[in-house]
């Protein structure tokens, strides 16, 4: 079966390739991708922070099942599915301790390619059914929201915050604001972003509070969701001594020595949540999007055809939407 895949072939450059999908393996599901959100990790790869090429990107997807292997009994043709692309063997030390997001086989790669593509064959253990959602595009919110849920669990392991500052209102920062205000019901959620329109939108939709630039507020936690060295510098600069701090940015391959130095100097108490925690967080995130996500909130998202993937990544840091989604050629299908 012919399959078009957009590969990152070098820093800042996508290339369309046509691959053949072989006979479907017994434990695999063949999917047709519909939509895929752009993750901060995808953008970090695009910026050259990870340099393994060619690289297939895209995991915040929703797809339609078009075929199933003979040993698959949990999915059916025409199901709508998502994935977190974290393989969980269920047998290693971390899986047995309830930390299956740290599975020693996490990066085993039981899939033909990721989601900036037309099709893929994916091991059944990666996939989750999302029949419950009325608007299938919103399924692209589930995986990143599961990461937010896990991060908040880690925050609660340190304290029960009453006042949080979120810096950076892209995909993760936006979902943090949504989760804290509508699900956790936190009263004092302050936000900041260098792009004014992104900040104003989150304040309006989720009833957050604009950050006071004089740092007069004493934040229980600062969440860095900027995905940039500049953003990390800003967050650490406004942090007080003994500040509790959550780093959500992907700064692989960059000189981050200043983070360690500043944290030591100020005795900052950091957490660095990895991935999305226990797989139950995917199910919880699905229920939350179904229950709490209002159609008005779709304003945060901007959808682009896959033919424009290069242009979208080129301009991503200056785009005014909080979340960018790539649609495939057939993504106008209805449930």
mmCIF file of C-alpha atoms in Angstrom:
data_model
loop_
_atom_site.group_PDB
_atom_site.id
_atom_site.type_symbol
_atom_site.label_atom_id
_atom_site.label_comp_id
_atom_site.label_asym_id
_atom_site.label_seq_id
_atom_site.Cartn_x
_atom_site.Cartn_y
_atom_site.Cartn_z
ATOM 1 C CA UNK A 1 0.000 0.000 0.000
ATOM 2 C CA UNK A 2 1.430 3.394 -1.000
ATOM 3 C CA UNK A 3 1.960 5.852 1.847
ATOM 4 C CA UNK A 4 2.971 9.524 1.678
ATOM 5 C CA UNK A 5 5.096 10.625 4.648
ATOM 6 C CA UNK A 6 6.606 14.040 5.405
ATOM 7 C CA UNK A 7 10.054 13.360 6.855
ATOM 8 C CA UNK A 8 12.282 15.900 8.556
ATOM 9 C CA UNK A 9 15.461 15.319 6.543
ATOM 10 C CA UNK A 10 17.633 17.967 8.186
ATOM 11 C CA UNK A 11 17.303 20.962 10.476
ATOM 12 C CA UNK A 12 14.354 23.041 9.297
ATOM 13 C CA UNK A 13 13.556 20.967 6.203
ATOM 14 C CA UNK A 14 10.669 18.574 5.466
ATOM 15 C CA UNK A 15 10.588 16.303 2.437
ATOM 16 C CA UNK A 16 7.644 14.296 1.104
ATOM 17 C CA UNK A 17 8.484 10.627 0.524
ATOM 18 C CA UNK A 18 6.391 7.732 -0.721
ATOM 19 C CA UNK A 19 6.820 4.459 1.172
ATOM 20 C CA UNK A 20 5.182 1.071 0.821
ATOM 21 C CA UNK A 21 3.259 -0.427 3.740
ATOM 22 C CA UNK A 22 3.814 -4.183 3.858
ATOM 23 C CA UNK A 23 1.313 -6.871 4.846
ATOM 24 C CA UNK A 24 -0.271 -5.897 8.164
ATOM 25 C CA UNK A 25 1.270 -7.711 11.144
ATOM 26 C CA UNK A 26 -1.007 -9.689 13.507
ATOM 27 C CA UNK A 27 -0.801 -7.235 16.458
ATOM 28 C CA UNK A 28 -0.892 -4.063 14.366
ATOM 29 C CA UNK A 29 -3.621 -1.650 13.314
ATOM 30 C CA UNK A 30 -3.569 0.233 10.008
ATOM 31 C CA UNK A 31 -4.799 3.804 10.373
ATOM 32 C CA UNK A 32 -5.575 6.708 8.090
ATOM 33 C CA UNK A 33 -4.487 9.964 9.730
ATOM 34 C CA UNK A 34 -7.047 12.779 9.918
ATOM 35 C CA UNK A 35 -5.545 15.526 12.084
ATOM 36 C CA UNK A 36 -2.335 15.957 14.055
ATOM 37 C CA UNK A 37 -1.388 18.737 16.460
ATOM 38 C CA UNK A 38 2.125 20.173 16.490
ATOM 39 C CA UNK A 39 3.905 19.355 19.742
ATOM 40 C CA UNK A 40 6.760 21.326 21.277
ATOM 41 C CA UNK A 41 8.855 18.197 20.821
ATOM 42 C CA UNK A 42 8.116 18.224 17.076
ATOM 43 C CA UNK A 43 9.186 21.847 16.885
ATOM 44 C CA UNK A 44 12.348 21.144 18.880
ATOM 45 C CA UNK A 45 13.310 18.524 16.295
ATOM 46 C CA UNK A 46 12.585 21.000 13.514
ATOM 47 C CA UNK A 47 14.910 23.512 15.177
ATOM 48 C CA UNK A 48 17.694 20.930 15.200
ATOM 49 C CA UNK A 49 17.715 20.186 18.920
ATOM 50 C CA UNK A 50 17.596 16.488 18.013
ATOM 51 C CA UNK A 51 19.613 15.447 15.002
ATOM 52 C CA UNK A 52 18.613 11.917 13.980
ATOM 53 C CA UNK A 53 17.532 12.153 10.331
ATOM 54 C CA UNK A 54 15.363 11.322 8.501
ATOM 55 C CA UNK A 55 12.803 11.748 11.267
ATOM 56 C CA UNK A 56 9.065 11.092 11.139
ATOM 57 C CA UNK A 57 7.152 13.518 13.370
ATOM 58 C CA UNK A 58 3.642 13.921 14.746
ATOM 59 C CA UNK A 59 1.994 12.110 17.665
ATOM 60 C CA UNK A 60 -0.937 14.326 18.762
ATOM 61 C CA UNK A 61 -3.086 12.664 16.138
ATOM 62 C CA UNK A 62 -6.553 11.351 15.574
ATOM 63 C CA UNK A 63 -6.904 8.650 12.938
ATOM 64 C CA UNK A 64 -9.454 6.282 11.442
ATOM 65 C CA UNK A 65 -8.907 2.526 11.607
ATOM 66 C CA UNK A 66 -8.950 1.038 8.103
ATOM 67 C CA UNK A 67 -7.644 -2.471 8.844
ATOM 68 C CA UNK A 68 -6.753 -4.653 11.817
ATOM 69 C CA UNK A 69 -4.319 -7.534 12.290
ATOM 70 C CA UNK A 70 -5.667 -11.005 12.978
ATOM 71 C CA UNK A 71 -4.690 -10.834 16.681
ATOM 72 C CA UNK A 72 -6.374 -7.439 17.294
ATOM 73 C CA UNK A 73 -9.712 -7.653 19.132
ATOM 74 C CA UNK A 74 -9.846 -4.245 20.840
ATOM 75 C CA UNK A 75 -10.425 -2.127 17.716
ATOM 76 C CA UNK A 76 -12.658 -2.319 14.673
ATOM 77 C CA UNK A 77 -12.551 -0.823 11.206
ATOM 78 C CA UNK A 78 -13.906 2.783 11.223
ATOM 79 C CA UNK A 79 -13.003 3.357 14.889
ATOM 80 C CA UNK A 80 -11.402 6.721 15.658
ATOM 81 C CA UNK A 81 -8.173 6.381 17.641
ATOM 82 C CA UNK A 82 -5.378 8.380 19.224
ATOM 83 C CA UNK A 83 -1.967 7.433 20.582
ATOM 84 C CA UNK A 84 0.675 8.653 22.974
ATOM 85 C CA UNK A 85 3.485 6.718 21.199
ATOM 86 C CA UNK A 86 4.744 5.552 24.589
ATOM 87 C CA UNK A 87 5.170 1.795 24.444
ATOM 88 C CA UNK A 88 4.411 0.118 27.767
ATOM 89 C CA UNK A 89 5.589 -3.495 28.037
ATOM 90 C CA UNK A 90 3.723 -4.144 31.314
ATOM 91 C CA UNK A 91 6.566 -6.298 32.628
ATOM 92 C CA UNK A 92 9.574 -4.101 33.472
ATOM 93 C CA UNK A 93 10.299 -2.543 36.879
ATOM 94 C CA UNK A 94 8.719 0.800 35.955
ATOM 95 C CA UNK A 95 5.556 -0.685 34.470
ATOM 96 C CA UNK A 96 5.063 -2.850 37.541
ATOM 97 C CA UNK A 97 5.482 0.197 39.794
ATOM 98 C CA UNK A 98 2.794 2.170 37.975
ATOM 99 C CA UNK A 99 5.299 4.360 36.127
ATOM 100 C CA UNK A 100 4.787 2.794 32.722
ATOM 101 C CA UNK A 101 5.584 6.072 30.941
ATOM 102 C CA UNK A 102 9.193 5.287 31.943
ATOM 103 C CA UNK A 103 9.038 1.764 30.482
ATOM 104 C CA UNK A 104 12.500 0.551 29.508
ATOM 105 C CA UNK A 105 11.095 -0.306 26.062
ATOM 106 C CA UNK A 106 9.434 3.095 25.671
ATOM 107 C CA UNK A 107 11.343 4.028 22.533
ATOM 108 C CA UNK A 108 11.143 0.626 20.832
ATOM 109 C CA UNK A 109 9.194 2.116 17.899
ATOM 110 C CA UNK A 110 6.521 -0.433 16.992
ATOM 111 C CA UNK A 111 5.106 1.666 14.159
ATOM 112 C CA UNK A 112 5.997 2.334 10.545
ATOM 113 C CA UNK A 113 5.930 6.122 10.823
ATOM 114 C CA UNK A 114 4.385 8.939 12.810
ATOM 115 C CA UNK A 115 1.410 11.109 11.926
ATOM 116 C CA UNK A 116 2.516 13.781 9.447
ATOM 117 C CA UNK A 117 1.622 11.232 6.822
ATOM 118 C CA UNK A 118 -1.277 9.563 5.070
ATOM 119 C CA UNK A 119 -1.260 6.132 6.743
ATOM 120 C CA UNK A 120 0.663 4.051 9.276
ATOM 121 C CA UNK A 121 0.754 0.579 10.779
ATOM 122 C CA UNK A 122 0.859 0.919 14.581
ATOM 123 C CA UNK A 123 1.059 -1.696 17.334
ATOM 124 C CA UNK A 124 -2.300 -2.021 19.081
ATOM 125 C CA UNK A 125 -0.789 -1.217 22.512
ATOM 126 C CA UNK A 126 -0.214 2.410 21.502
ATOM 127 C CA UNK A 127 -3.819 3.132 20.566
ATOM 128 C CA UNK A 128 -6.915 4.408 22.398
ATOM 129 C CA UNK A 129 -10.488 4.646 21.137
ATOM 130 C CA UNK A 130 -12.114 8.104 21.167
ATOM 131 C CA UNK A 131 -15.676 7.364 20.049
ATOM 132 C CA UNK A 132 -16.986 9.547 22.869
ATOM 133 C CA UNK A 133 -15.972 12.886 21.298
ATOM 134 C CA UNK A 134 -18.473 14.834 19.206
ATOM 135 C CA UNK A 135 -15.831 16.956 17.468
ATOM 136 C CA UNK A 136 -13.077 14.610 16.349
ATOM 137 C CA UNK A 137 -10.604 17.474 15.862
ATOM 138 C CA UNK A 138 -10.579 17.955 19.636
ATOM 139 C CA UNK A 139 -9.006 14.514 19.989
ATOM 140 C CA UNK A 140 -5.686 16.224 19.168
ATOM 141 C CA UNK A 141 -5.941 17.816 22.627
ATOM 142 C CA UNK A 142 -6.004 14.535 24.533
ATOM 143 C CA UNK A 143 -2.348 13.459 24.484
ATOM 144 C CA UNK A 144 -0.930 16.878 25.466
ATOM 145 C CA UNK A 145 -3.616 17.219 28.153
ATOM 146 C CA UNK A 146 -2.513 13.874 29.575
ATOM 147 C CA UNK A 147 0.977 15.382 29.913
ATOM 148 C CA UNK A 148 -0.524 18.335 31.788
ATOM 149 C CA UNK A 149 -2.412 15.979 34.112
ATOM 150 C CA UNK A 150 0.800 14.109 34.880
ATOM 151 C CA UNK A 151 2.677 17.357 35.504
ATOM 152 C CA UNK A 152 -0.010 18.537 37.929
ATOM 153 C CA UNK A 153 0.223 15.203 39.770
ATOM 154 C CA UNK A 154 3.938 15.900 40.197
ATOM 155 C CA UNK A 155 3.178 19.430 41.409
ATOM 156 C CA UNK A 156 0.787 18.045 44.025
ATOM 157 C CA UNK A 157 3.548 15.733 45.257
ATOM 158 C CA UNK A 158 5.348 18.883 46.453
ATOM 159 C CA UNK A 159 2.476 21.078 47.638
ATOM 160 C CA UNK A 160 -1.140 22.029 47.000
ATOM 161 C CA UNK A 161 -0.713 25.336 45.168
ATOM 162 C CA UNK A 162 -3.256 28.144 45.418
ATOM 163 C CA UNK A 163 -1.593 30.527 42.957
ATOM 164 C CA UNK A 164 0.196 29.465 39.753
ATOM 165 C CA UNK A 165 1.901 31.443 36.997
ATOM 166 C CA UNK A 166 2.011 29.921 33.497
ATOM 167 C CA UNK A 167 4.602 31.421 31.143
ATOM 168 C CA UNK A 168 4.172 30.469 27.489
ATOM 169 C CA UNK A 169 0.658 29.937 26.162
ATOM 170 C CA UNK A 170 1.191 27.594 23.279
ATOM 171 C CA UNK A 171 -0.209 24.071 23.227
ATOM 172 C CA UNK A 172 0.883 22.989 26.734
ATOM 173 C CA UNK A 173 0.525 26.361 28.477
ATOM 174 C CA UNK A 174 -2.964 26.805 27.022
ATOM 175 C CA UNK A 175 -4.028 23.349 28.216
ATOM 176 C CA UNK A 176 -2.543 24.000 31.643
ATOM 177 C CA UNK A 177 -4.714 27.135 31.915
ATOM 178 C CA UNK A 178 -7.785 25.171 30.787
ATOM 179 C CA UNK A 179 -7.115 22.334 33.233
ATOM 180 C CA UNK A 180 -6.342 24.492 36.257
ATOM 181 C CA UNK A 181 -9.311 26.817 35.790
ATOM 182 C CA UNK A 182 -12.075 24.500 34.577
ATOM 183 C CA UNK A 183 -11.163 21.138 36.108
ATOM 184 C CA UNK A 184 -9.107 21.913 39.211
ATOM 185 C CA UNK A 185 -11.186 25.103 39.783
ATOM 186 C CA UNK A 186 -8.134 27.097 40.867
ATOM 187 C CA UNK A 187 -8.949 30.774 41.425
ATOM 188 C CA UNK A 188 -5.536 32.368 40.971
ATOM 189 C CA UNK A 189 -4.049 31.341 37.624
ATOM 190 C CA UNK A 190 -1.780 34.030 36.198
ATOM 191 C CA UNK A 191 -0.566 33.871 32.595
ATOM 192 C CA UNK A 192 2.055 35.508 30.409
ATOM 193 C CA UNK A 193 3.145 35.217 26.774
ATOM 194 C CA UNK A 194 5.278 37.442 24.583
ATOM 195 C CA UNK A 195 2.559 37.307 21.889
ATOM 196 C CA UNK A 196 -0.231 39.526 23.190
ATOM 197 C CA UNK A 197 -3.063 37.914 21.229
ATOM 198 C CA UNK A 198 -2.288 34.456 22.617
ATOM 199 C CA UNK A 199 -2.349 35.849 26.144
ATOM 200 C CA UNK A 200 -5.560 37.849 25.687
ATOM 201 C CA UNK A 201 -7.343 34.818 24.247
ATOM 202 C CA UNK A 202 -6.506 32.632 27.262
ATOM 203 C CA UNK A 203 -7.503 35.357 29.708
ATOM 204 C CA UNK A 204 -10.844 35.740 27.923
ATOM 205 C CA UNK A 205 -11.698 32.065 27.425
ATOM 206 C CA UNK A 206 -10.475 30.587 30.703
ATOM 207 C CA UNK A 207 -10.813 33.624 33.002
ATOM 208 C CA UNK A 208 -7.127 33.719 33.893
ATOM 209 C CA UNK A 209 -5.295 36.779 35.243
ATOM 210 C CA UNK A 210 -2.571 38.665 33.431
ATOM 211 C CA UNK A 211 0.795 38.440 35.151
ATOM 212 C CA UNK A 212 1.954 41.501 37.065
ATOM 213 C CA UNK A 213 5.315 42.396 35.542
ATOM 214 C CA UNK A 214 6.612 43.747 38.857
ATOM 215 C CA UNK A 215 6.311 40.198 40.264
ATOM 216 C CA UNK A 216 4.264 41.484 43.166
ATOM 217 C CA UNK A 217 2.349 38.201 43.283
ATOM 218 C CA UNK A 218 3.882 35.373 45.275
ATOM 219 C CA UNK A 219 3.317 32.407 43.015
ATOM 220 C CA UNK A 220 3.255 28.955 44.607
ATOM 221 C CA UNK A 221 4.469 27.505 41.314
ATOM 222 C CA UNK A 222 5.867 28.881 38.081
ATOM 223 C CA UNK A 223 5.254 26.712 35.022
ATOM 224 C CA UNK A 224 7.662 27.265 32.139
ATOM 225 C CA UNK A 225 5.919 26.216 28.928
ATOM 226 C CA UNK A 226 7.871 28.539 26.616
ATOM 227 C CA UNK A 227 10.012 25.873 24.924
ATOM 228 C CA UNK A 228 12.815 28.412 24.626
ATOM 229 C CA UNK A 229 16.044 29.521 26.287
ATOM 230 C CA UNK A 230 14.684 33.082 26.428
ATOM 231 C CA UNK A 231 11.567 31.855 28.207
ATOM 232 C CA UNK A 232 13.544 29.780 30.709
ATOM 233 C CA UNK A 233 15.743 32.795 31.469
ATOM 234 C CA UNK A 234 12.640 34.936 32.024
ATOM 235 C CA UNK A 235 11.029 32.415 34.365
ATOM 236 C CA UNK A 236 14.173 31.906 36.428
ATOM 237 C CA UNK A 237 14.816 35.638 36.585
ATOM 238 C CA UNK A 238 11.409 36.381 38.128
ATOM 239 C CA UNK A 239 11.590 33.357 40.447
ATOM 240 C CA UNK A 240 12.077 34.179 44.092
ATOM 241 C CA UNK A 241 14.373 32.251 46.423
ATOM 242 C CA UNK A 242 13.015 28.756 47.172
ATOM 243 C CA UNK A 243 10.571 29.076 44.274
ATOM 244 C CA UNK A 244 8.735 25.927 43.201
ATOM 245 C CA UNK A 245 9.152 25.508 39.467
ATOM 246 C CA UNK A 246 7.843 23.178 36.747
ATOM 247 C CA UNK A 247 9.836 22.924 33.508
ATOM 248 C CA UNK A 248 7.735 21.763 30.522
ATOM 249 C CA UNK A 249 10.065 23.002 27.765
ATOM 250 C CA UNK A 250 12.075 20.862 25.331
ATOM 251 C CA UNK A 251 15.590 22.337 25.436
ATOM 252 C CA UNK A 252 17.551 19.281 24.312
ATOM 253 C CA UNK A 253 20.880 20.014 22.666
ATOM 254 C CA UNK A 254 21.106 23.586 23.990
ATOM 255 C CA UNK A 255 23.379 25.115 26.604
ATOM 256 C CA UNK A 256 21.174 24.939 29.693
ATOM 257 C CA UNK A 257 23.920 25.263 32.293
ATOM 258 C CA UNK A 258 22.396 28.567 33.439
ATOM 259 C CA UNK A 259 19.297 26.667 34.593
ATOM 260 C CA UNK A 260 21.306 24.529 36.998
ATOM 261 C CA UNK A 261 23.323 27.505 38.202
ATOM 262 C CA UNK A 262 20.288 29.704 38.877
ATOM 263 C CA UNK A 263 18.392 26.901 40.570
ATOM 264 C CA UNK A 264 21.329 26.316 42.888
ATOM 265 C CA UNK A 265 21.790 30.022 43.625
ATOM 266 C CA UNK A 266 18.126 30.558 44.453
ATOM 267 C CA UNK A 267 17.524 27.082 45.920
ATOM 268 C CA UNK A 268 14.672 26.658 43.449
ATOM 269 C CA UNK A 269 12.672 23.460 43.880
ATOM 270 C CA UNK A 270 12.181 22.094 40.324
ATOM 271 C CA UNK A 271 10.199 19.276 38.804
ATOM 272 C CA UNK A 272 10.761 18.014 35.268
ATOM 273 C CA UNK A 273 7.707 15.898 34.338
ATOM 274 C CA UNK A 274 8.445 13.429 31.553
ATOM 275 C CA UNK A 275 5.806 12.333 29.054
ATOM 276 C CA UNK A 276 2.286 11.733 30.380
ATOM 277 C CA UNK A 277 2.533 9.441 33.375
ATOM 278 C CA UNK A 278 0.308 6.423 33.848
ATOM 279 C CA UNK A 279 -1.731 5.419 30.809
ATOM 280 C CA UNK A 280 -4.916 6.094 32.787
ATOM 281 C CA UNK A 281 -4.158 9.780 32.188
ATOM 282 C CA UNK A 282 -5.070 9.291 28.520
ATOM 283 C CA UNK A 283 -8.508 7.968 29.530
ATOM 284 C CA UNK A 284 -8.929 10.790 32.045
ATOM 285 C CA UNK A 285 -7.914 13.413 29.460
ATOM 286 C CA UNK A 286 -10.467 11.985 27.020
ATOM 287 C CA UNK A 287 -13.240 12.316 29.594
ATOM 288 C CA UNK A 288 -12.156 15.855 30.485
ATOM 289 C CA UNK A 289 -12.186 17.052 26.867
ATOM 290 C CA UNK A 290 -15.611 15.446 26.426
ATOM 291 C CA UNK A 291 -17.007 17.063 29.581
ATOM 292 C CA UNK A 292 -15.292 20.446 29.847
ATOM 293 C CA UNK A 293 -14.163 21.554 26.388
ATOM 294 C CA UNK A 294 -16.691 24.092 25.086
ATOM 295 C CA UNK A 295 -17.019 24.803 21.333
ATOM 296 C CA UNK A 296 -16.035 28.416 22.045
ATOM 297 C CA UNK A 297 -12.620 27.154 23.114
ATOM 298 C CA UNK A 298 -11.907 25.995 19.542
ATOM 299 C CA UNK A 299 -10.789 29.591 19.002
ATOM 300 C CA UNK A 300 -7.367 28.608 20.363
ATOM 301 C CA UNK A 301 -6.761 26.243 17.436
ATOM 302 C CA UNK A 302 -5.717 26.914 13.851
ATOM 303 C CA UNK A 303 -5.867 24.198 11.186
ATOM 304 C CA UNK A 304 -3.529 24.007 8.184
ATOM 305 C CA UNK A 305 -3.437 21.540 5.263
ATOM 306 C CA UNK A 306 -0.518 19.137 5.288
ATOM 307 C CA UNK A 307 0.722 20.683 2.034
ATOM 308 C CA UNK A 308 1.667 23.739 4.138
ATOM 309 C CA UNK A 309 3.593 21.844 6.823
ATOM 310 C CA UNK A 310 6.919 23.461 5.899
ATOM 311 C CA UNK A 311 5.475 26.983 6.030
ATOM 312 C CA UNK A 312 3.703 26.353 9.333
ATOM 313 C CA UNK A 313 6.878 25.112 11.027
ATOM 314 C CA UNK A 314 8.882 27.975 9.500
ATOM 315 C CA UNK A 315 6.502 30.533 11.044
ATOM 316 C CA UNK A 316 5.475 28.670 14.186
ATOM 317 C CA UNK A 317 7.197 30.903 16.734
ATOM 318 C CA UNK A 318 5.335 33.963 15.426
ATOM 319 C CA UNK A 319 1.888 32.419 14.869
ATOM 320 C CA UNK A 320 -0.853 33.935 17.036
ATOM 321 C CA UNK A 321 -2.857 30.735 17.516
ATOM 322 C CA UNK A 322 -2.211 28.806 20.731
ATOM 323 C CA UNK A 323 -2.343 25.406 19.032
ATOM 324 C CA UNK A 324 -1.600 24.518 15.428
ATOM 325 C CA UNK A 325 -3.113 21.424 13.811
ATOM 326 C CA UNK A 326 -2.195 19.794 10.517
ATOM 327 C CA UNK A 327 -5.075 18.278 8.530
ATOM 328 C CA UNK A 328 -4.647 15.506 5.984
ATOM 329 C CA UNK A 329 -6.188 15.577 2.508
ATOM 330 C CA UNK A 330 -9.153 13.433 3.585
ATOM 331 C CA UNK A 331 -9.674 15.164 6.964
ATOM 332 C CA UNK A 332 -13.074 16.572 5.997
ATOM 333 C CA UNK A 333 -14.659 13.180 6.660
ATOM 334 C CA UNK A 334 -17.486 13.257 9.200
ATOM 335 C CA UNK A 335 -18.131 10.834 12.017
#
